[in-house]
Amino acid sequence: MTTSNAATPDADPAVLEELTRLRDSIDNIDAAVVHMLAERFKCTQQVGRLKAEHRLPPADPGREARQIARLRALAEDAKLDPAFAEKFLTFIIAEVIRHHESIADDTADGRP
């Protein structure tokens, strides 16, 4: 899904080539991120089913706080803005909790 360079006909061809190379790398990284998120959500769905089967609460604030702290530290080590990393993980956690609540409701209603 590399963006076209057609809008910059006067640009140096070497610059356009480098731009294309970098954008191709970004596209590959984006694809990897999507696949990693899909794997993460497969695992969290299993966690949600286990919690529902054993009547555990969908949210675990202690675990969530530890994960946020851990991700902030990883972000700092990677030279990524820790606040951004926290926002990203907070968004993911909210989605996971929503899934866990749905799984718990389905389990309570007798649905698999």
Tab-separated table of C-alpha atoms in Angstrom:
chain	number	residue	atom	x	y	z
A	1	MET	CA	0.000	0.000	0.000
A	2	THR	CA	2.892	2.318	-0.724
A	3	THR	CA	1.822	5.873	-1.391
A	4	SER	CA	2.373	7.008	-4.951
A	5	ASN	CA	5.148	9.456	-5.675
A	6	ALA	CA	3.255	10.829	-8.704
A	7	ALA	CA	2.469	14.079	-6.867
A	8	THR	CA	6.185	14.965	-6.763
A	9	PRO	CA	7.377	14.792	-10.387
A	10	ASP	CA	10.181	17.336	-9.849
A	11	ALA	CA	11.731	15.436	-6.942
A	12	ASP	CA	15.116	13.780	-7.301
A	13	PRO	CA	14.606	10.144	-8.396
A	14	ALA	CA	17.026	8.965	-5.693
A	15	VAL	CA	14.924	10.742	-3.069
A	16	LEU	CA	11.750	9.154	-4.434
A	17	GLU	CA	13.422	5.748	-4.395
A	18	GLU	CA	14.445	6.215	-0.748
A	19	LEU	CA	10.951	7.458	0.104
A	20	THR	CA	9.449	4.358	-1.498
A	21	ARG	CA	11.887	2.083	0.352
A	22	LEU	CA	11.031	3.685	3.686
A	23	ARG	CA	7.301	3.547	3.015
A	24	ASP	CA	7.577	-0.120	2.058
A	25	SER	CA	9.273	-0.758	5.403
A	26	ILE	CA	6.503	1.124	7.199
A	27	ASP	CA	3.885	-0.959	5.373
A	28	ASN	CA	5.644	-4.168	6.418
A	29	ILE	CA	5.844	-3.021	10.043
A	30	ASP	CA	2.142	-2.081	10.000
A	31	ALA	CA	1.287	-5.556	8.736
A	32	ALA	CA	3.383	-7.133	11.494
A	33	VAL	CA	1.678	-4.959	14.129
A	34	VAL	CA	-1.758	-6.063	12.898
A	35	HIS	CA	-0.749	-9.733	12.988
A	36	MET	CA	0.757	-9.367	16.473
A	37	LEU	CA	-2.421	-7.673	17.722
A	38	ALA	CA	-4.478	-10.502	16.254
A	39	GLU	CA	-2.343	-13.044	18.132
A	40	ARG	CA	-2.628	-10.994	21.330
A	41	PHE	CA	-6.412	-10.915	21.050
A	42	LYS	CA	-6.546	-14.677	20.442
A	43	CYS	CA	-4.780	-15.105	23.786
A	44	THR	CA	-6.961	-12.584	25.588
A	45	GLN	CA	-10.086	-14.316	24.241
A	46	GLN	CA	-8.845	-17.519	25.870
A	47	VAL	CA	-8.251	-15.593	29.100
A	48	GLY	CA	-11.800	-14.229	28.866
A	49	ARG	CA	-13.273	-17.708	28.459
A	50	LEU	CA	-11.241	-19.020	31.404
A	51	LYS	CA	-12.338	-16.095	33.579
A	52	ALA	CA	-15.976	-16.574	32.580
A	53	GLU	CA	-15.889	-20.329	33.261
A	54	HIS	CA	-14.531	-19.681	36.755
A	55	ARG	CA	-16.638	-16.583	37.407
A	56	LEU	CA	-13.640	-14.281	37.687
A	57	PRO	CA	-14.135	-10.568	37.008
A	58	PRO	CA	-13.502	-9.363	33.431
A	59	ALA	CA	-11.114	-6.640	34.607
A	60	ASP	CA	-8.008	-7.003	36.761
A	61	PRO	CA	-6.923	-3.475	37.746
A	62	GLY	CA	-3.736	-4.684	39.456
A	63	ARG	CA	-2.594	-6.610	36.379
A	64	GLU	CA	-3.533	-3.684	34.146
A	65	ALA	CA	-1.486	-1.248	36.241
A	66	ARG	CA	1.518	-3.596	36.174
A	67	GLN	CA	1.217	-3.982	32.413
A	68	ILE	CA	1.051	-0.225	31.890
A	69	ALA	CA	4.126	0.308	34.064
A	70	ARG	CA	5.957	-2.482	32.219
A	71	LEU	CA	5.034	-1.100	28.806
A	72	ARG	CA	6.072	2.427	29.812
A	73	ALA	CA	9.492	1.068	30.835
A	74	LEU	CA	9.808	-0.868	27.576
A	75	ALA	CA	8.867	2.268	25.654
A	76	GLU	CA	11.505	4.301	27.449
A	77	ASP	CA	14.133	1.675	26.651
A	78	ALA	CA	13.034	1.707	23.003
A	79	LYS	CA	13.113	5.532	22.852
A	80	LEU	CA	9.342	5.635	22.323
A	81	ASP	CA	7.175	8.180	24.126
A	82	PRO	CA	5.941	6.340	27.271
A	83	ALA	CA	2.752	8.414	27.315
A	84	PHE	CA	1.952	7.242	23.793
A	85	ALA	CA	2.682	3.623	24.767
A	86	GLU	CA	0.382	3.974	27.777
A	87	LYS	CA	-2.448	5.410	25.659
A	88	PHE	CA	-2.023	2.580	23.182
A	89	LEU	CA	-2.099	-0.117	25.866
A	90	THR	CA	-5.002	1.550	27.682
A	91	PHE	CA	-6.992	1.420	24.438
A	92	ILE	CA	-6.161	-2.267	24.004
A	93	ILE	CA	-7.018	-3.072	27.630
A	94	ALA	CA	-10.409	-1.366	27.278
A	95	GLU	CA	-11.147	-3.499	24.214
A	96	VAL	CA	-10.023	-6.675	26.011
A	97	ILE	CA	-12.271	-5.897	28.987
A	98	ARG	CA	-15.190	-5.283	26.615
A	99	HIS	CA	-14.538	-8.717	25.063
A	100	HIS	CA	-14.264	-10.345	28.507
A	101	GLU	CA	-17.563	-8.795	29.588
A	102	SER	CA	-19.228	-10.078	26.420
A	103	ILE	CA	-17.802	-13.570	26.956
A	104	ALA	CA	-18.974	-13.505	30.596
A	105	ASP	CA	-22.482	-12.461	29.494
A	106	ASP	CA	-22.572	-15.197	26.862
A	107	THR	CA	-21.367	-17.796	29.381
A	108	ALA	CA	-23.979	-16.702	31.929
A	109	ASP	CA	-26.652	-17.037	29.237
A	110	GLY	CA	-25.442	-20.569	28.438
A	111	ARG	CA	-23.814	-19.667	25.126
A	112	PRO	CA	-20.353	-21.106	24.345
